[in-house]
mmCIF file of C-alpha atoms in Angstrom:
data_model
loop_
_atom_site.group_PDB
_atom_site.id
_atom_site.type_symbol
_atom_site.label_atom_id
_atom_site.label_comp_id
_atom_site.label_asym_id
_atom_site.label_seq_id
_atom_site.Cartn_x
_atom_site.Cartn_y
_atom_site.Cartn_z
ATOM 1 C CA MET A 4 14.958 14.373 -2.995
ATOM 2 C CA LEU A 5 15.356 13.064 0.543
ATOM 3 C CA ASN A 6 16.211 14.976 3.659
ATOM 4 C CA ARG A 7 17.387 13.704 7.024
ATOM 5 C CA SER A 8 18.231 16.954 8.738
ATOM 6 C CA ILE A 9 16.313 16.277 11.975
ATOM 7 C CA VAL A 10 17.420 12.868 13.270
ATOM 8 C CA ASP A 11 19.913 10.836 11.258
ATOM 9 C CA TRP A 12 19.603 7.074 10.955
ATOM 10 C CA PRO A 13 23.081 6.182 12.323
ATOM 11 C CA THR A 14 22.271 7.901 15.623
ATOM 12 C CA TRP A 15 18.837 6.295 15.778
ATOM 13 C CA ALA A 16 20.104 2.823 14.831
ATOM 14 C CA GLU A 17 22.615 2.850 17.673
ATOM 15 C CA SER A 18 20.050 3.971 20.241
ATOM 16 C CA ALA A 19 18.043 1.562 22.406
ATOM 17 C CA PRO A 20 14.681 2.169 20.687
ATOM 18 C CA GLY A 21 16.378 1.973 17.283
ATOM 19 C CA GLN A 22 17.912 -1.418 18.070
ATOM 20 C CA TYR A 23 14.582 -2.603 19.452
ATOM 21 C CA MET A 24 12.777 -1.501 16.281
ATOM 22 C CA LEU A 25 15.327 -2.920 13.817
ATOM 23 C CA SER A 26 15.377 -6.263 15.637
ATOM 24 C CA TRP A 27 11.591 -6.609 15.389
ATOM 25 C CA GLU A 28 11.499 -5.542 11.748
ATOM 26 C CA GLN A 29 14.265 -7.967 10.793
ATOM 27 C CA ARG A 30 12.413 -10.902 12.344
ATOM 28 C CA GLN A 31 9.155 -10.022 10.638
ATOM 29 C CA LEU A 32 10.721 -9.465 7.220
ATOM 30 C CA ASP A 33 12.658 -12.727 7.446
ATOM 31 C CA ARG A 34 9.363 -14.492 7.973
ATOM 32 C CA LEU A 35 7.461 -12.637 5.255
ATOM 33 C CA VAL A 36 9.924 -12.752 2.358
ATOM 34 C CA SER A 37 10.967 -16.374 2.817
ATOM 35 C CA ASN A 38 7.827 -17.545 0.977
ATOM 36 C CA MET A 39 7.860 -14.931 -1.802
ATOM 37 C CA PHE A 40 9.115 -16.318 -5.095
ATOM 38 C CA GLY A 41 10.227 -14.902 -8.412
ATOM 39 C CA TYR A 42 13.487 -13.776 -10.023
ATOM 40 C CA TYR A 43 14.138 -10.134 -9.111
ATOM 41 C CA ALA A 44 13.795 -8.562 -5.663
ATOM 42 C CA LEU A 45 14.776 -5.039 -4.581
ATOM 43 C CA GLN A 46 15.037 -3.137 -1.319
ATOM 44 C CA LEU A 47 14.837 0.663 -1.487
ATOM 45 C CA GLY A 48 16.861 2.380 1.205
ATOM 46 C CA LEU A 49 17.813 1.646 4.829
ATOM 47 C CA PRO A 50 20.869 -0.606 4.275
ATOM 48 C CA LYS A 51 21.080 -1.069 8.055
ATOM 49 C CA LEU A 52 18.211 -3.522 7.585
ATOM 50 C CA ASP A 53 18.752 -6.596 5.392
ATOM 51 C CA ALA A 54 15.157 -7.043 4.303
ATOM 52 C CA LEU A 55 15.978 -9.728 1.701
ATOM 53 C CA ARG A 56 18.187 -11.870 3.906
ATOM 54 C CA GLU A 57 15.846 -14.879 3.918
ATOM 55 C CA ASN A 58 14.500 -14.450 0.406
ATOM 56 C CA ARG A 59 15.485 -17.099 -2.162
ATOM 57 C CA MET A 60 15.112 -15.188 -5.414
ATOM 58 C CA PRO A 61 18.217 -15.545 -7.606
ATOM 59 C CA TYR A 62 18.688 -11.792 -8.116
ATOM 60 C CA ARG A 63 18.444 -9.520 -5.075
ATOM 61 C CA GLY A 64 19.509 -5.890 -5.004
ATOM 62 C CA LEU A 65 19.762 -2.883 -2.711
ATOM 63 C CA VAL A 66 18.826 0.514 -4.148
ATOM 64 C CA LEU A 67 20.346 3.601 -2.498
ATOM 65 C CA ASP A 68 20.574 7.298 -3.096
ATOM 66 C CA THR A 69 22.940 9.789 -1.486
ATOM 67 C CA ALA A 70 20.562 10.414 1.418
ATOM 68 C CA SER A 71 19.689 6.806 2.220
ATOM 69 C CA ALA A 72 23.372 5.821 1.995
ATOM 70 C CA ALA A 73 24.010 7.955 5.060
ATOM 71 C CA SER A 74 21.786 5.650 7.133
ATOM 72 C CA ALA A 75 24.435 2.888 7.201
ATOM 73 C CA PRO A 76 26.603 4.877 6.456
ATOM 74 C CA CYS A 77 27.642 3.642 3.006
ATOM 75 C CA ARG A 78 30.370 4.979 0.791
ATOM 76 C CA LEU A 79 29.042 6.688 -2.300
ATOM 77 C CA PRO A 80 30.985 5.516 -5.392
ATOM 78 C CA CYS A 81 32.449 8.052 -7.756
ATOM 79 C CA GLN A 82 30.395 8.804 -10.839
ATOM 80 C CA ASN A 83 31.731 7.804 -14.194
ATOM 81 C CA SER A 84 33.190 10.275 -16.651
ATOM 82 C CA SER A 85 29.849 10.802 -18.370
ATOM 83 C CA GLY A 86 28.248 11.890 -15.097
ATOM 84 C CA ASP A 87 25.694 9.095 -15.120
ATOM 85 C CA ALA A 88 23.757 9.136 -11.846
ATOM 86 C CA ASN A 89 22.578 5.523 -12.174
ATOM 87 C CA ILE A 90 25.555 3.575 -10.867
ATOM 88 C CA ARG A 91 25.637 -0.170 -10.286
ATOM 89 C CA VAL A 92 28.119 -1.745 -7.890
ATOM 90 C CA ARG A 93 28.716 -5.452 -7.443
ATOM 91 C CA ASP A 94 28.229 -6.571 -3.869
ATOM 92 C CA ALA A 95 30.285 -9.187 -2.048
ATOM 93 C CA SER A 96 27.574 -11.842 -2.252
ATOM 94 C CA PRO A 97 26.945 -13.534 -5.610
ATOM 95 C CA LYS A 98 24.130 -12.175 -7.794
ATOM 96 C CA ARG A 99 23.613 -9.248 -5.426
ATOM 97 C CA GLU A 100 24.155 -5.666 -6.489
ATOM 98 C CA THR A 101 23.806 -2.178 -5.070
ATOM 99 C CA PHE A 102 22.214 0.448 -7.302
ATOM 100 C CA TRP A 103 22.715 4.177 -6.792
ATOM 101 C CA CYS A 104 19.928 6.229 -8.315
ATOM 102 C CA ASP A 105 17.005 8.537 -7.670
ATOM 103 C CA PHE A 106 14.150 6.746 -5.909
ATOM 104 C CA LEU A 107 11.611 8.802 -7.846
ATOM 105 C CA ASP A 108 13.090 7.763 -11.197
ATOM 106 C CA LEU A 109 14.096 4.120 -10.899
ATOM 107 C CA PRO A 110 16.345 2.873 -13.742
ATOM 108 C CA PHE A 111 14.417 -0.378 -14.189
ATOM 109 C CA GLU A 112 12.091 -1.465 -16.953
ATOM 110 C CA SER A 113 8.361 -1.497 -16.396
ATOM 111 C CA ARG A 114 6.993 -4.806 -15.106
ATOM 112 C CA SER A 115 10.438 -6.220 -14.370
ATOM 113 C CA ILE A 116 10.580 -6.635 -10.552
ATOM 114 C CA ASP A 117 8.862 -9.438 -8.614
ATOM 115 C CA LEU A 118 9.334 -8.089 -5.081
ATOM 116 C CA LEU A 119 9.888 -4.514 -3.885
ATOM 117 C CA ILE A 120 10.455 -3.571 -0.239
ATOM 118 C CA LEU A 121 10.167 0.002 1.060
ATOM 119 C CA PRO A 122 11.566 0.085 4.640
ATOM 120 C CA HIS A 123 10.630 3.555 5.930
ATOM 121 C CA THR A 124 11.276 4.895 2.431
ATOM 122 C CA LEU A 125 7.952 6.708 2.050
ATOM 123 C CA GLU A 126 8.567 8.697 5.228
ATOM 124 C CA PHE A 127 11.668 10.374 3.842
ATOM 125 C CA THR A 128 10.571 11.363 0.380
ATOM 126 C CA ASN A 129 8.903 14.651 -0.407
ATOM 127 C CA ASP A 130 6.659 12.916 -2.960
ATOM 128 C CA PRO A 131 5.410 9.579 -1.581
ATOM 129 C CA HIS A 132 2.672 9.344 -4.220
ATOM 130 C CA ARG A 133 5.225 9.476 -7.020
ATOM 131 C CA LEU A 134 7.367 6.876 -5.288
ATOM 132 C CA LEU A 135 4.381 4.536 -5.064
ATOM 133 C CA ARG A 136 3.644 5.113 -8.748
ATOM 134 C CA GLU A 137 7.226 4.140 -9.548
ATOM 135 C CA ALA A 138 6.796 1.019 -7.437
ATOM 136 C CA GLU A 139 3.631 0.120 -9.348
ATOM 137 C CA ARG A 140 5.400 0.719 -12.666
ATOM 138 C CA VAL A 141 8.383 -1.561 -12.062
ATOM 139 C CA LEU A 142 6.450 -4.414 -10.424
ATOM 140 C CA VAL A 143 5.239 -7.281 -12.569
ATOM 141 C CA PRO A 144 1.553 -8.250 -12.484
ATOM 142 C CA GLU A 145 0.980 -10.211 -9.261
ATOM 143 C CA GLY A 146 4.232 -8.723 -7.930
ATOM 144 C CA ARG A 147 4.621 -8.067 -4.204
ATOM 145 C CA LEU A 148 5.046 -4.717 -2.461
ATOM 146 C CA VAL A 149 6.147 -4.566 1.190
ATOM 147 C CA ILE A 150 5.922 -1.263 3.084
ATOM 148 C CA VAL A 151 7.420 -0.677 6.538
ATOM 149 C CA GLY A 152 6.582 2.500 8.424
ATOM 150 C CA PHE A 153 6.094 4.254 11.739
ATOM 151 C CA ASN A 154 2.530 4.155 13.032
ATOM 152 C CA SER A 155 1.183 7.620 13.811
ATOM 153 C CA ILE A 156 -1.556 6.281 16.127
ATOM 154 C CA SER A 157 0.784 4.779 18.714
ATOM 155 C CA LEU A 158 2.675 5.845 21.826
ATOM 156 C CA TRP A 159 5.692 6.494 19.642
ATOM 157 C CA GLY A 160 3.603 8.570 17.257
ATOM 158 C CA ILE A 161 2.258 10.678 20.129
ATOM 159 C CA ARG A 162 5.743 11.343 21.456
ATOM 160 C CA GLN A 163 6.954 12.192 17.950
ATOM 161 C CA TRP A 164 4.162 14.726 17.552
ATOM 162 C CA ILE A 165 4.889 16.322 20.930
ATOM 163 C CA SER A 166 8.661 16.316 20.411
ATOM 164 C CA ARG A 167 8.318 18.041 17.026
ATOM 165 C CA LEU A 168 6.745 20.992 18.838
ATOM 166 C CA SER A 169 9.825 21.288 21.033
ATOM 167 C CA GLY A 170 12.240 20.859 18.103
ATOM 168 C CA HIS A 171 13.774 17.575 19.364
ATOM 169 C CA THR A 172 12.125 14.693 17.544
ATOM 170 C CA PHE A 173 12.128 11.174 18.906
ATOM 171 C CA MET A 174 12.166 9.208 15.621
ATOM 172 C CA PRO A 175 14.095 9.898 12.392
ATOM 173 C CA SER A 176 11.271 11.248 10.265
ATOM 174 C CA VAL A 177 11.387 14.547 8.412
ATOM 175 C CA ASN A 178 7.753 14.778 7.323
ATOM 176 C CA ASP A 179 4.660 13.906 9.324
ATOM 177 C CA LEU A 180 4.158 10.201 9.914
ATOM 178 C CA ILE A 181 1.898 8.515 7.354
ATOM 179 C CA ALA A 182 -0.963 6.588 8.922
ATOM 180 C CA PHE A 183 -1.328 3.023 7.713
ATOM 181 C CA THR A 184 -4.947 3.752 6.753
ATOM 182 C CA ARG A 185 -3.714 6.389 4.293
ATOM 183 C CA ILE A 186 -1.191 3.939 2.880
ATOM 184 C CA GLN A 187 -4.005 1.461 2.331
ATOM 185 C CA ASP A 188 -6.037 4.054 0.429
ATOM 186 C CA TRP A 189 -3.057 5.051 -1.719
ATOM 187 C CA ILE A 190 -2.159 1.525 -2.764
ATOM 188 C CA LYS A 191 -5.793 0.696 -3.554
ATOM 189 C CA LEU A 192 -5.904 3.609 -5.975
ATOM 190 C CA LEU A 193 -2.898 2.075 -7.733
ATOM 191 C CA CYS A 194 -4.700 -1.276 -8.159
ATOM 192 C CA PHE A 195 -2.849 -3.004 -5.334
ATOM 193 C CA GLU A 196 -4.716 -5.554 -3.277
ATOM 194 C CA LEU A 197 -3.875 -5.653 0.406
ATOM 195 C CA ASP A 198 -2.489 -9.083 1.222
ATOM 196 C CA GLN A 199 -1.659 -8.926 4.906
ATOM 197 C CA GLY A 200 -0.364 -6.584 7.588
ATOM 198 C CA CYS A 201 1.076 -6.687 11.066
ATOM 199 C CA PHE A 202 1.931 -4.314 13.899
ATOM 200 C CA GLY A 203 4.664 -4.470 16.493
ATOM 201 C CA CYS A 204 6.834 -2.642 19.053
ATOM 202 C CA TYR A 205 4.216 -1.923 21.711
ATOM 203 C CA ARG A 206 6.608 -0.769 24.415
ATOM 204 C CA PRO A 207 6.443 2.916 25.397
ATOM 205 C CA ALA A 208 8.649 5.490 23.675
ATOM 206 C CA LEU A 209 11.562 5.275 26.089
ATOM 207 C CA ASP A 210 15.198 6.159 25.488
ATOM 208 C CA THR A 211 17.117 3.549 27.485
ATOM 209 C CA GLU A 212 17.412 -0.203 27.147
ATOM 210 C CA LYS A 213 16.830 -0.615 30.886
ATOM 211 C CA TRP A 214 13.370 0.931 30.772
ATOM 212 C CA LEU A 215 12.446 -0.741 27.501
ATOM 213 C CA SER A 216 13.279 -4.132 29.026
ATOM 214 C CA ARG A 217 10.996 -3.453 31.984
ATOM 215 C CA TYR A 218 8.026 -3.145 29.632
ATOM 216 C CA ALA A 219 8.711 -6.338 27.686
ATOM 217 C CA PHE A 220 5.512 -7.876 29.075
ATOM 218 C CA ILE A 221 3.444 -5.386 27.034
ATOM 219 C CA GLU A 222 4.379 -7.096 23.763
ATOM 220 C CA ALA A 223 2.029 -10.060 24.210
ATOM 221 C CA ALA A 224 -0.780 -7.920 25.611
ATOM 222 C CA GLY A 225 -0.510 -5.349 22.848
ATOM 223 C CA ASP A 226 -0.518 -7.930 20.104
ATOM 224 C CA ARG A 227 -3.710 -9.404 21.529
ATOM 225 C CA TRP A 228 -5.722 -6.462 22.825
ATOM 226 C CA TRP A 229 -4.673 -3.361 20.852
ATOM 227 C CA PRO A 230 -2.745 -4.530 17.766
ATOM 228 C CA ILE A 231 -3.332 -1.372 15.681
ATOM 229 C CA PHE A 232 -1.447 0.743 18.240
ATOM 230 C CA GLY A 233 1.934 -0.817 17.588
ATOM 231 C CA ALA A 234 4.739 1.641 16.847
ATOM 232 C CA ILE A 235 5.642 -0.081 13.556
ATOM 233 C CA TYR A 236 3.461 -1.497 10.794
ATOM 234 C CA ILE A 237 4.308 -3.747 7.865
ATOM 235 C CA ILE A 238 1.926 -3.961 4.908
ATOM 236 C CA THR A 239 2.189 -6.413 2.018
ATOM 237 C CA ALA A 240 0.198 -5.872 -1.159
ATOM 238 C CA ILE A 241 -0.159 -7.604 -4.532
ATOM 239 C CA LYS A 242 -0.276 -5.753 -7.827
ATOM 240 C CA ARG A 243 -3.456 -6.707 -9.646
ATOM 241 C CA VAL A 244 -3.867 -6.081 -13.358
ATOM 242 C CA GLN A 245 -7.281 -6.415 -14.945
ATOM 243 C CA SER A 246 -6.970 -8.632 -17.988
ATOM 244 C CA MET A 247 -8.976 -8.321 -21.163
ATOM 245 C CA ARG A 248 -11.696 -10.884 -21.746
ATOM 246 C CA LEU A 249 -12.964 -11.572 -25.240
ATOM 247 C CA ILE A 250 -16.732 -11.780 -25.364
ATOM 248 C CA GLY A 251 -18.260 -13.858 -28.110
ATOM 249 C CA LEU A 252 -21.204 -12.848 -30.262
ATOM 250 C CA SER A 253 -24.562 -12.932 -28.572
ATOM 251 C CA LYS A 254 -27.135 -15.526 -29.595
ATOM 252 C CA PHE A 255 -29.260 -12.898 -31.330
ATOM 253 C CA LYS A 256 -26.325 -11.569 -33.333
ATOM 254 C CA LYS A 257 -25.311 -15.095 -34.299
ATOM 255 C CA GLN A 258 -28.812 -15.758 -35.632
ATOM 256 C CA MET A 259 -28.817 -12.510 -37.613
ATOM 257 C CA LEU A 260 -25.401 -13.277 -39.014
ATOM 258 C CA THR A 261 -26.477 -16.782 -39.997
ATOM 259 C CA THR A 262 -29.578 -15.426 -41.724
ATOM 260 C CA THR A 263 -27.601 -12.815 -43.570
ATOM 261 C CA LEU A 264 -25.021 -15.288 -44.815
ATOM 262 C CA LYS A 265 -27.567 -17.963 -45.767
ATOM 263 C CA PRO A 266 -27.026 -18.937 -49.428
ATOM 264 C CA VAL A 267 -29.763 -17.996 -51.845
ATOM 265 C CA GLU A 268 -31.176 -20.916 -53.832
ATOM 266 C CA ALA A 269 -31.131 -20.571 -57.566
ATOM 267 C CA PRO A 270 -34.550 -20.568 -59.287
ATOM 268 C CA ASN A 271 -35.661 -23.774 -60.944
ATOM 269 C CA ALA A 272 -34.788 -23.988 -64.611
ATOM 270 C CA LEU A 273 -37.706 -23.887 -67.022
#
């Protein structure tokens, strides 16, 4: 169950910091997913961002629920006569579909998805642990998980914390921001191996494009001198599955078995 009662995504996406953030995220995701291969790729939420635009997998889909659809906004299709909540709609592009379902109960088979992208999805669910467990369930072994989120230890995170006290938040997040270090711990517990990560958007938390442009020089300095303080982080992880390994009989057991099975010679005839 998602909630966007504080700051809605359409308002944020049209603002100067929202455009600045989405532009950076789109560039980074285009670079990351272009070299990820497989058959099935999914993006959960935030249709304003086309996270799979540069990916070359044959089947790419966008998964939405009623709350995340409002971030575009998207038109929610009518449910069928049976009241089925899992609705699939064919998109304009070939082999691309939009799925309407509950993020915490994905209608996909276990070990069926090669790439799963969560753009700010964890920040708007009341049960991020369950969402990550669903991600682990549907991903194939060696499948890729990409998480995009707001960084709590940044200038934007500080302003968000202060603005929440006044009741006028800066960024569209209902719950407290999830630190990237916590995300790392959570995915390790689910047998994910951290592949790579990056930070970006080092400009101060300003509201106008004019003032954001004046601090453009901070981008290069931030990326070099204080990379972990970027306003946005992107983490990619690989699902590792421990395989069974058959161990042969030890040398001692082999000798005992050979002795036990050694044929008994018949006594000499008189």
